[in-house]
CSV table of C-alpha atoms and ligand atoms in Angstrom, one decimal:
chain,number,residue,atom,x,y,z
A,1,UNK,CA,142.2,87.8,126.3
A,2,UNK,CA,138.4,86.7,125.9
A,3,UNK,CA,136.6,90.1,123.7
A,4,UNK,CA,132.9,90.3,123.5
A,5,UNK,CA,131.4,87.0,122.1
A,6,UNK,CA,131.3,87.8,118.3
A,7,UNK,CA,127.9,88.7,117.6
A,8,UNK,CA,126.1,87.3,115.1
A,9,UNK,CA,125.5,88.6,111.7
A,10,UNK,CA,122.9,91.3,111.0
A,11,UNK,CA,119.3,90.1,109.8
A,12,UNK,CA,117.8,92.1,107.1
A,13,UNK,CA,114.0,92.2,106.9
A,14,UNK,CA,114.9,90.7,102.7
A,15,UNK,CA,117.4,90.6,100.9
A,16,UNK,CA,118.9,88.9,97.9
A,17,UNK,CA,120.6,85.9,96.9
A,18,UNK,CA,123.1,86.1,93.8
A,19,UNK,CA,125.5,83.3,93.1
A,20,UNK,CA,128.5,82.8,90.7
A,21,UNK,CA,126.7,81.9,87.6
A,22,UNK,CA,124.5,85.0,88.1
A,23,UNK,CA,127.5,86.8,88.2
A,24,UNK,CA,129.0,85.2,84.9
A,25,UNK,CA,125.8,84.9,83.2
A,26,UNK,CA,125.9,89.9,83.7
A,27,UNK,CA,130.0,89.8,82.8
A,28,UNK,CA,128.9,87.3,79.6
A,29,UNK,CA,126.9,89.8,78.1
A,30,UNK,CA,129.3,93.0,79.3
A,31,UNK,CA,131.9,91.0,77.3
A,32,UNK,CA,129.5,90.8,74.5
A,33,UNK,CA,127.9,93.3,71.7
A,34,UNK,CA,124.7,94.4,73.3
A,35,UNK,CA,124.2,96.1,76.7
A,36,UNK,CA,120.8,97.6,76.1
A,37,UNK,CA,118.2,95.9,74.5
A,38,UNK,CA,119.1,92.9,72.6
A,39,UNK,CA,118.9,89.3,72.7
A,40,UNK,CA,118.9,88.5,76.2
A,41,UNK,CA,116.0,91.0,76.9
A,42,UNK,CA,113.9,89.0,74.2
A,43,UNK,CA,115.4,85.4,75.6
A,44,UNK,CA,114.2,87.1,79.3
A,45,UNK,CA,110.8,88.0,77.9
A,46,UNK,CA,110.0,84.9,76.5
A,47,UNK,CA,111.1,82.6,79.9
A,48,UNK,CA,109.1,84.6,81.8
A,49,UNK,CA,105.9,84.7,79.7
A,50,UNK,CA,106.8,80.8,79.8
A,51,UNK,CA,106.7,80.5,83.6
A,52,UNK,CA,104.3,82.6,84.2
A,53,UNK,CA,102.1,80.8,81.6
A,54,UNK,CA,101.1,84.1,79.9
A,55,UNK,CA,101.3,84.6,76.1
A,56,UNK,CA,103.6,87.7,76.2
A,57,UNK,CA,105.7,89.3,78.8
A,58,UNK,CA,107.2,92.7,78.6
A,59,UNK,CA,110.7,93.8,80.7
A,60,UNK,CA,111.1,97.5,81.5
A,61,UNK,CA,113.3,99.6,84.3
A,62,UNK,CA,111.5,98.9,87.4
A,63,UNK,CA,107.9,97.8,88.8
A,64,UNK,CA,107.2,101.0,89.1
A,65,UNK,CA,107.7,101.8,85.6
A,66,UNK,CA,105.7,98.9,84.9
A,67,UNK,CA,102.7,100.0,86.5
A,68,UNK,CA,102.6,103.0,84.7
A,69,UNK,CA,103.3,101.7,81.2
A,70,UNK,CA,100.0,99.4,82.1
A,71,UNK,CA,98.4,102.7,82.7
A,72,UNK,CA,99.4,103.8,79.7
A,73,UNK,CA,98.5,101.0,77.6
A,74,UNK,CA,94.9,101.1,78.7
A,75,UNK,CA,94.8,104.2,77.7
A,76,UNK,CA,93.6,105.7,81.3
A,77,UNK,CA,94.0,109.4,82.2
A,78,UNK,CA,92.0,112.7,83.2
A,79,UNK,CA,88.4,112.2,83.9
A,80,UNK,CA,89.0,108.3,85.2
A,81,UNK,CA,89.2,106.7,88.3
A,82,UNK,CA,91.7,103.6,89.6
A,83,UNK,CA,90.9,101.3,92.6
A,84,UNK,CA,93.3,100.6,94.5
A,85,UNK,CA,93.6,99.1,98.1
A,86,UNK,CA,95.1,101.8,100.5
A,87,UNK,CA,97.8,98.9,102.1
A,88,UNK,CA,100.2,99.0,99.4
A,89,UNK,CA,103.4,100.7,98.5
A,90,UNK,CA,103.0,103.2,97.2
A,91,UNK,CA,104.0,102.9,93.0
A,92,UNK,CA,100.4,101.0,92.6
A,93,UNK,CA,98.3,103.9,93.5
A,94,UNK,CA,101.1,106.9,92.2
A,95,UNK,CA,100.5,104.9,88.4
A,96,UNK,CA,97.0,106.4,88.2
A,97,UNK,CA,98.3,109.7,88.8
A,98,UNK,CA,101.3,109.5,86.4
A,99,UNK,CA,98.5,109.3,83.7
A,100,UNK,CA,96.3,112.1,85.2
A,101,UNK,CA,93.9,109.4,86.6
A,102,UNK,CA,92.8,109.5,89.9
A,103,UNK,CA,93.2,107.1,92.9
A,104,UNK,CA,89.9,105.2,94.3
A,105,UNK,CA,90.9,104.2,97.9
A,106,UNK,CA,89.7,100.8,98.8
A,107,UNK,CA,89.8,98.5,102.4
A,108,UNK,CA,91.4,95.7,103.0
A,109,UNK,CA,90.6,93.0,105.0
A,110,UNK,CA,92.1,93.4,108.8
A,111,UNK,CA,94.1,89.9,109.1
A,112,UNK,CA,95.2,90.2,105.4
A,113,UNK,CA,95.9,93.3,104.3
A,114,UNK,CA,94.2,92.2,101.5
A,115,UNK,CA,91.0,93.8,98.9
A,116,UNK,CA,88.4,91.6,98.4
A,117,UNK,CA,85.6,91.9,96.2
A,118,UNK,CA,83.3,93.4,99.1
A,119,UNK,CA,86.2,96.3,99.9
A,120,UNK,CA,85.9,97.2,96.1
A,121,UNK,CA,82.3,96.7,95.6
A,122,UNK,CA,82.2,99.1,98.7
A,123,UNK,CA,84.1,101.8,97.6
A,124,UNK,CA,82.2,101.4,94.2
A,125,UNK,CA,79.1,101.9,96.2
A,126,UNK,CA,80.7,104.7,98.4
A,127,UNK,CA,81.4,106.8,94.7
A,128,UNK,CA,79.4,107.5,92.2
A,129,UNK,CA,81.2,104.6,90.0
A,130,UNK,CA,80.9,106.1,86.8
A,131,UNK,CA,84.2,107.2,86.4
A,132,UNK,CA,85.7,103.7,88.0
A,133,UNK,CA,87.5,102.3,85.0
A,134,UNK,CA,90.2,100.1,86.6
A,135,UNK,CA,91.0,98.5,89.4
A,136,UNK,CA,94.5,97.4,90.7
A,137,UNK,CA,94.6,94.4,93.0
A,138,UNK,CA,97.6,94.1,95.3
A,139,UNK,CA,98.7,90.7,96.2
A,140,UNK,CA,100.0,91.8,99.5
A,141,UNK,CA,102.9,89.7,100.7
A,142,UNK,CA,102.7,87.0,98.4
A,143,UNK,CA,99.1,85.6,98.7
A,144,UNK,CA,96.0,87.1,96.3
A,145,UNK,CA,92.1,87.2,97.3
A,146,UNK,CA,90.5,85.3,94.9
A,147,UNK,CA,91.1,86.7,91.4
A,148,UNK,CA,88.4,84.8,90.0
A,149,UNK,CA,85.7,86.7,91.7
A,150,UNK,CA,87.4,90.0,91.5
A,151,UNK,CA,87.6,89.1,87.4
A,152,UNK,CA,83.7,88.6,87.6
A,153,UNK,CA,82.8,91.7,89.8
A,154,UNK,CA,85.3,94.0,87.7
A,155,UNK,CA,83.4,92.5,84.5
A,156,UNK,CA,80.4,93.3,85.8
A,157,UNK,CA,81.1,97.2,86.4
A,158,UNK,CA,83.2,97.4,83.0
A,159,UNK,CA,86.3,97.8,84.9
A,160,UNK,CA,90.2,96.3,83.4
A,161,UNK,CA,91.7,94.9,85.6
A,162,UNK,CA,96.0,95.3,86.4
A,163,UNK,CA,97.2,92.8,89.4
A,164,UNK,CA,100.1,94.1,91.2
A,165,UNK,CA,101.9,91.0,91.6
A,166,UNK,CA,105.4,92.6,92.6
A,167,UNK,CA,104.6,90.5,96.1
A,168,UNK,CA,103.5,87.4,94.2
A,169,UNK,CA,105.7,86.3,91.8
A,170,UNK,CA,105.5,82.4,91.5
A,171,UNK,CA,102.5,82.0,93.8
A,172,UNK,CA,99.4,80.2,92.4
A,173,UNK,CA,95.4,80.1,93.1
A,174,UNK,CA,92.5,77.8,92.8
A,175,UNK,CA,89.9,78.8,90.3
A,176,UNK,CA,87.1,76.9,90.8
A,177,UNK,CA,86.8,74.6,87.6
A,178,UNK,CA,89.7,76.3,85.8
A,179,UNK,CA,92.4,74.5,88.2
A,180,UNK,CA,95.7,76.1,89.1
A,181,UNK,CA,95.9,79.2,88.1
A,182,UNK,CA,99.5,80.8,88.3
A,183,UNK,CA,99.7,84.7,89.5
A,184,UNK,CA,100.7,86.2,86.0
A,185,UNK,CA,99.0,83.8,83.5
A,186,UNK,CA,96.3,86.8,83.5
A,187,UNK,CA,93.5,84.8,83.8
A,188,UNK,CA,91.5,87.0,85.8
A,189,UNK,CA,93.6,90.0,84.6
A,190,UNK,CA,94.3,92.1,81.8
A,191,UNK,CA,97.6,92.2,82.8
A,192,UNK,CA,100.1,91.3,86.2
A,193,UNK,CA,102.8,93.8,87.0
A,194,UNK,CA,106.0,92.2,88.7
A,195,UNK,CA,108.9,93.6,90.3
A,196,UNK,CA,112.5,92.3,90.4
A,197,UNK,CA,113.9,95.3,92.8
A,198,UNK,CA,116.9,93.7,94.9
A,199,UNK,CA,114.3,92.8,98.0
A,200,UNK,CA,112.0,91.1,96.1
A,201,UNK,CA,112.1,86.9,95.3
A,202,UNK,CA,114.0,87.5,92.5
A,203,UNK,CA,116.3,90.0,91.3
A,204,UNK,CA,118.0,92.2,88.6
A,205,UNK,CA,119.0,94.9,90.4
A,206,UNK,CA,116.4,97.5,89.4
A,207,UNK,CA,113.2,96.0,86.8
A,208,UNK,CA,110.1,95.2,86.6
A,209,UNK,CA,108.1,92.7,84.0
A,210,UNK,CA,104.2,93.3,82.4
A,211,UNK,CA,102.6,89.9,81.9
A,212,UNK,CA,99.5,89.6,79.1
A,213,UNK,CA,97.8,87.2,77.0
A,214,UNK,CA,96.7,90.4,74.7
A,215,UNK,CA,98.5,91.1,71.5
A,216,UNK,CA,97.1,94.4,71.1
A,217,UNK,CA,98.7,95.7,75.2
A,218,UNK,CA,101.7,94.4,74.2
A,219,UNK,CA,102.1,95.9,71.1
A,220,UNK,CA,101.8,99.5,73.2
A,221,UNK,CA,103.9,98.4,76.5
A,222,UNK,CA,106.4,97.8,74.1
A,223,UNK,CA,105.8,101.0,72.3
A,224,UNK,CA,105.3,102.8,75.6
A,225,UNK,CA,108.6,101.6,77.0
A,226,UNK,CA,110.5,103.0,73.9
A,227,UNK,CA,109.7,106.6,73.5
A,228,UNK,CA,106.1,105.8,72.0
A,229,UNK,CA,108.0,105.5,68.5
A,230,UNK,CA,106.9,102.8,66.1
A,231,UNK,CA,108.2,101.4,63.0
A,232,UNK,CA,105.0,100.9,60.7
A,233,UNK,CA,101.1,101.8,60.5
A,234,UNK,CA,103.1,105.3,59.7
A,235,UNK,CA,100.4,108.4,59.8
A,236,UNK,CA,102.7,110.8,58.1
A,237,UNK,CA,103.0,109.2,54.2
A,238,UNK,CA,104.9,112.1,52.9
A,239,UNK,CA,107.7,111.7,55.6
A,240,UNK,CA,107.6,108.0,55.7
A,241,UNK,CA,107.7,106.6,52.1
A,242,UNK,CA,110.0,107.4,48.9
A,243,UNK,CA,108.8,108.4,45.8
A,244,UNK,CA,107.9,104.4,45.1
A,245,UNK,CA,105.9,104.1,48.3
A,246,UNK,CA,108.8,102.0,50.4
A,247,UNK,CA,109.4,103.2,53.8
A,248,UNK,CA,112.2,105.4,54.3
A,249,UNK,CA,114.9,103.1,56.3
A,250,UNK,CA,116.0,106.0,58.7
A,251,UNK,CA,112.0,107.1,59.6
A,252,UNK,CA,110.4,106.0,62.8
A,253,UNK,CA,107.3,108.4,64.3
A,254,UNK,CA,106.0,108.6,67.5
A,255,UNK,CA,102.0,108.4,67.5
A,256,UNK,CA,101.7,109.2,71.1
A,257,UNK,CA,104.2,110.6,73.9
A,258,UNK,CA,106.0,107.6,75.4
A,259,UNK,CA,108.7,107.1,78.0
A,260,UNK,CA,112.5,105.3,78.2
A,261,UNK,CA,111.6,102.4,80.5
A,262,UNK,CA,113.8,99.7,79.1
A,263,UNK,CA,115.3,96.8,80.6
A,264,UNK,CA,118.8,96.2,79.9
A,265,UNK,CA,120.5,93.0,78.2
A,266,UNK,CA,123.0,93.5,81.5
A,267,UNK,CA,119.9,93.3,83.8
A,268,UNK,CA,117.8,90.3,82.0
A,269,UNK,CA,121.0,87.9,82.3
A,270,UNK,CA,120.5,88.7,86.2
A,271,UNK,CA,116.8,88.3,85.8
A,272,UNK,CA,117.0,85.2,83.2
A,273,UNK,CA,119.4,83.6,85.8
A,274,UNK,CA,117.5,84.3,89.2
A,275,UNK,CA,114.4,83.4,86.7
A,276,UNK,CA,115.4,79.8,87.0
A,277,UNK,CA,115.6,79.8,90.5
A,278,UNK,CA,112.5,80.8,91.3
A,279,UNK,CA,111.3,77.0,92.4
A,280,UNK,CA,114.1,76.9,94.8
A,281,UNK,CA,113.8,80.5,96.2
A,282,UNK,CA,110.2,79.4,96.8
A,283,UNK,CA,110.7,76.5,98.5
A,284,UNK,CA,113.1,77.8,101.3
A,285,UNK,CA,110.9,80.4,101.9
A,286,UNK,CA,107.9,78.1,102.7
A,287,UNK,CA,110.0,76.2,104.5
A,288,UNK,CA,111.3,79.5,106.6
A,289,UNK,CA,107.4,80.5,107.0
A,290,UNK,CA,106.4,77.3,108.2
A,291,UNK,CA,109.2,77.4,111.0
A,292,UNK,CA,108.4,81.2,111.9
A,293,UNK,CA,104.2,79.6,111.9
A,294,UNK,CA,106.0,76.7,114.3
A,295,UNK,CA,108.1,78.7,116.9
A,296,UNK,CA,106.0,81.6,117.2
A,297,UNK,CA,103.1,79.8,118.1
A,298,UNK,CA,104.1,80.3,121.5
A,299,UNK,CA,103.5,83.6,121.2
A,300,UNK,CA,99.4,83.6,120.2
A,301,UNK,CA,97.7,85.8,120.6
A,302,UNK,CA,99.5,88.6,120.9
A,303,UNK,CA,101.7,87.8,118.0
A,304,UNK,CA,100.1,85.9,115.4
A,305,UNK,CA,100.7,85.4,111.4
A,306,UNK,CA,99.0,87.1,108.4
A,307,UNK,CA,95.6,85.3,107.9
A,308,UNK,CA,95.9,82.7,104.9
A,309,UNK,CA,93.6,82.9,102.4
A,310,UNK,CA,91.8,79.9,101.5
A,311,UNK,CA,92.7,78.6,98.2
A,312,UNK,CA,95.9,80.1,97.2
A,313,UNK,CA,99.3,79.2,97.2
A,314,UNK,CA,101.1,81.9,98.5
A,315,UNK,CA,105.4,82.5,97.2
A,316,UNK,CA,105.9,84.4,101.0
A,317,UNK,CA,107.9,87.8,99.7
A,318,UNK,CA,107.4,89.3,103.2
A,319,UNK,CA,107.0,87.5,106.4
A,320,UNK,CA,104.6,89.4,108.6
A,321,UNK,CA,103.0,89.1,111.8
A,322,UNK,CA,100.1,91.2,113.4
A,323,UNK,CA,101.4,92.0,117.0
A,324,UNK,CA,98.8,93.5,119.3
A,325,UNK,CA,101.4,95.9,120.6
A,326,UNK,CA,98.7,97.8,123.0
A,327,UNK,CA,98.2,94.1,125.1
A,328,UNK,CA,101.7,93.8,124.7
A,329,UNK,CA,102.4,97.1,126.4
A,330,UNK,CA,105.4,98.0,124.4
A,331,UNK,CA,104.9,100.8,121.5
A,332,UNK,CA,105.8,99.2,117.8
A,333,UNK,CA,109.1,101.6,117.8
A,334,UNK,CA,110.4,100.3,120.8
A,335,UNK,CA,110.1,96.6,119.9
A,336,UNK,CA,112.1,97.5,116.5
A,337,UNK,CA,114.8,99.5,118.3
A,338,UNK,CA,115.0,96.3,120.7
A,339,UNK,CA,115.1,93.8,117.8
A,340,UNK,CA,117.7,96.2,115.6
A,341,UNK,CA,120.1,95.7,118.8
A,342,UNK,CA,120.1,92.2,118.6
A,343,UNK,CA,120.8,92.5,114.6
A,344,UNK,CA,117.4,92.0,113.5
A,345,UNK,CA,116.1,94.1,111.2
A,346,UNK,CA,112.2,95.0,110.8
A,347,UNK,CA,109.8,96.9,108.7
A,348,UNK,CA,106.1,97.6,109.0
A,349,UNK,CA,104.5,97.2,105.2
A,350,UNK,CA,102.6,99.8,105.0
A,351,UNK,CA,101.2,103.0,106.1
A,352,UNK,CA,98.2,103.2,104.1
A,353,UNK,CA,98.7,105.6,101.0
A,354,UNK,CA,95.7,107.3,102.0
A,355,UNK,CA,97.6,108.6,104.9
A,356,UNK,CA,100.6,110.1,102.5
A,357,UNK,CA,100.3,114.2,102.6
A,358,UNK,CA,99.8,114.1,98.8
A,359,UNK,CA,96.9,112.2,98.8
A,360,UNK,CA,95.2,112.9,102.1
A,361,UNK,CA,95.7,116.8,100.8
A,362,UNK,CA,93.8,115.6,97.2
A,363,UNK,CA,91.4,113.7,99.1
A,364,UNK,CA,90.8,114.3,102.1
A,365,UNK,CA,90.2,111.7,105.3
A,366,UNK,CA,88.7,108.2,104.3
A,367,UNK,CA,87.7,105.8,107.1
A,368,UNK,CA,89.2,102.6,106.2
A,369,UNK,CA,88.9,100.5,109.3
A,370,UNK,CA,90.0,97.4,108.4
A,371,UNK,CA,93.7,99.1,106.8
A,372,UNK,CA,93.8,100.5,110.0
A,373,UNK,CA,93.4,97.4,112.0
A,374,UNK,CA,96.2,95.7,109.9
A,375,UNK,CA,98.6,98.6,109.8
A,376,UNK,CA,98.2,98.8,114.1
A,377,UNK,CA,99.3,95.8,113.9
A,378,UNK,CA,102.2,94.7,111.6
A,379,UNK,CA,106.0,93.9,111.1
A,380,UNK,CA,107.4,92.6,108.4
A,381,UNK,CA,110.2,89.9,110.3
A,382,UNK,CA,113.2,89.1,108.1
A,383,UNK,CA,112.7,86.7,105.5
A,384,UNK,CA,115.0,85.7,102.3
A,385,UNK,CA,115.7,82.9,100.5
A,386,UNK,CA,119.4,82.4,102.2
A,387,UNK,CA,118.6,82.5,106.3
A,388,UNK,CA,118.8,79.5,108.3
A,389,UNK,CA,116.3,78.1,110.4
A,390,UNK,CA,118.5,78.9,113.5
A,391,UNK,CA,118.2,82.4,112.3
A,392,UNK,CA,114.3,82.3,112.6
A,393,UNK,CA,114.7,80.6,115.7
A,394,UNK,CA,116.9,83.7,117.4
A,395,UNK,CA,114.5,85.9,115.4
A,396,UNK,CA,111.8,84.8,117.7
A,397,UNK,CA,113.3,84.5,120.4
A,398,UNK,CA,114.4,88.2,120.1
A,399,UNK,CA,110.8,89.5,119.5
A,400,UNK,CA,109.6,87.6,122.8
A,401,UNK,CA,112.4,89.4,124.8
A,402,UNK,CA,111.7,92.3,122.8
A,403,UNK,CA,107.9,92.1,123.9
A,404,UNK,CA,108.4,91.8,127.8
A,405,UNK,CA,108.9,94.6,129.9
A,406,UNK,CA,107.3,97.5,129.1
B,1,PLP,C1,108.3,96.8,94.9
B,1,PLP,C2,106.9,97.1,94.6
B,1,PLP,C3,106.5,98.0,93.6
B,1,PLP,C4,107.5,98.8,92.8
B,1,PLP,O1,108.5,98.1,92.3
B,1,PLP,P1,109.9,98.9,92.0
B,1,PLP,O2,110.6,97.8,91.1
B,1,PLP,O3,110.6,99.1,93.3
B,1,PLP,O4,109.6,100.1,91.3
B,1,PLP,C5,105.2,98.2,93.4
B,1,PLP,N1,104.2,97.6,94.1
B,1,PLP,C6,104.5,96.8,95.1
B,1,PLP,C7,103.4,96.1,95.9
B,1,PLP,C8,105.9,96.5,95.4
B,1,PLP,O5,106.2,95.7,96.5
């Protein structure tokens, strides 16, 4: 007897792609001595400062933590401001207020999603400034806005400058003379924040990584990470040194109040391994984007892509598209209820944090036209490193069906 036709396998809008060896590589070190922090969070570190072409790179518990440990480490709190573009997830702006700091809305551009320096140079205008002493640059699906004018304009008003590269990790940018620039070597940044939650391009299972090329923010991520404890430049003399003036091998002191955000050796031999497979994660989602550019061309204009941005090389961690759902005539909901029948999973990256009852209630209303044109508007399509081409071919042919008949 002939069932139902077996129906293809559920698309999720991301998800990862562990192998074997990634598999060995966590049960090596569970065999081993060290499961928290010991030589594979170091070996970790150091690869990823290598690839990212930074001097020093720091592994904590999630991206999230390691937003807030930059936070920490320049020494922001009460009193101070943070920029930050309202399309984001939320973590990027919530980092300010874990520090007492408060959040500095910004616009993005409408087609990107993107802050540019105008959006921030706005909302500098729009404030009285003063108080502005950071600003957090998202790189919103895997493409940035010119870092090397944001680096000049942040100079300019005194500002430090954190990129959240959690979207980002392995793209690059032109910089006029400077060349190539790879997101995380912190050229235009005091330091990039990176996360390697499950969804993103690379994995291990919950972290996050801080990029730097300063010794002195490294020194207190690190210290940050662990407690705030430190092992020398001891304040306390009497506690800390015997009666000959060594150090007393048991003492460690805690200067300032600090957190437990460590990574764990079990993690970094996921993240060492997915690490080296960044190139080839890369590469098949290009290739993935450039067929989604291809076959949905046929839906212009009412579906089109993200807007690139000229000079960068984007590493696509989402693939979105900006539907115009009113010309359409079918509501967003009911094209992702239609599209999650036929196995296709969607998202819409993201309500503007503005918009989130804790901040519009600290706040208050902004008018922020340009988040509001691109949140309207998008739908993050299903996009990881393992999907076929056939798959983005069905996904599209899904979303047409899903956009006819109102
Ligand atoms: C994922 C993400 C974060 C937070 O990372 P976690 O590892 O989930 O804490 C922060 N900012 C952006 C833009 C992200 O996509």
């Amino acid at each position: 007897m002939a069932g139902a036709p077996p129906s293809p396998p559920f698309l999720p809008y991301g998800r990862q792609a562990v192998d074997d060896d990634d598999v060995a590589a966590v049960a090596a070190v569970l065999r081993g001595d060290w499961l928290t922090t010991g030589p594979t969070v170091a070996a970790f570190e150091k690869a990823f400062a290598a690839k990212m072409g930074a001097r020093f790179a720091v592994a904590c518990s999630s991206g999230t933590a390691a937003l807030h440990l930059a936070a920490l480490a320049l020494g922001l709190g009460p009193g101070d401001r943070v920029a930050v573009p309202t399309l984001t997830f939320l973590a990027t702006a919530n980092a300010a207020r874990y520090v007492g700091a408060e959040v500095l809305f910004t616009d993005v551009a409408p087609d990107t999603g993107l802050m540019e320096p105008s959006h921030l140079r706005a909302a500098l205008e729009g404030s009285s400034g003063e108080d502005v002493k950071a600003v957090f640059p998202v790189h919103l699906n895997g493409q940035c806005a010119d870092p090397d004018a944001m680096a000049g304009l942040a100079a300019e008003r005194r500002l430090k400058v954190v990129e959240d590269a959690c979207h980002a990790l392995g793209a690059t940018y032109a910089a006029g003379a400077g060349g190539t620039v790879p997101v995380g070597a912190c050229r235009h940044a005091d330091m990039a924040v990176f996360s390697l939650h499950a969804v993103k391009t690379i994995t291990m299972g919950e972290g996050g990584v801080i990029t730097t090329n300063d010794p002195g923010l490294e020194e207190r991520l690190k210290r940050f990470r662990n407690h705030g404890m430190v092992d020398r430049a001891f304040q306390n003399a009497d506690l800390a040194f015997d009666g000959e003036g060594k150090p007393n091998p048991w003492y460690r002191e805690m200067p300032e109040l600090g957190y437990n955000y460590r990574a764990s050796d079990i993690h970094c031999a996921l993240g060492l391994g997915q690490l080296g497979k960044l190139d080839g994660f890369a590469a098949a989602r290009h290739a993935l984007a450039v067929r989604y550019d291809r076959v949905l061309a046929a839906l212009a204009p009412t579906v089109r892509p993200v807007a690139r941005t000229p000079g960068c090389s984007p590493v696509w961690h989402l693939y979105v598209v900006l539907i115009d759902f009113k010309a359409a005539g079918v509501p967003r909901a009911t094209v992702m209820n239609r599209l999650r029948e036929r196995g296709i999973g969607t998202q819409v990256h993201y309500l503007p944090v503005h918009l989130q009852p804790y901040y519009a209630k600290r706040y208050g209303e902004h008018s922020l036209p340009g988040a509001a044109a691109y949140y309207e508007r998008c739908l993050s399509l299903p996009l990881f490193a393992r999907m076929e081409e056939t798959d983005v071919d069905r996904v599209a042919d899904a979303l047409a069906a899903a956009l006819e008949n109102p």
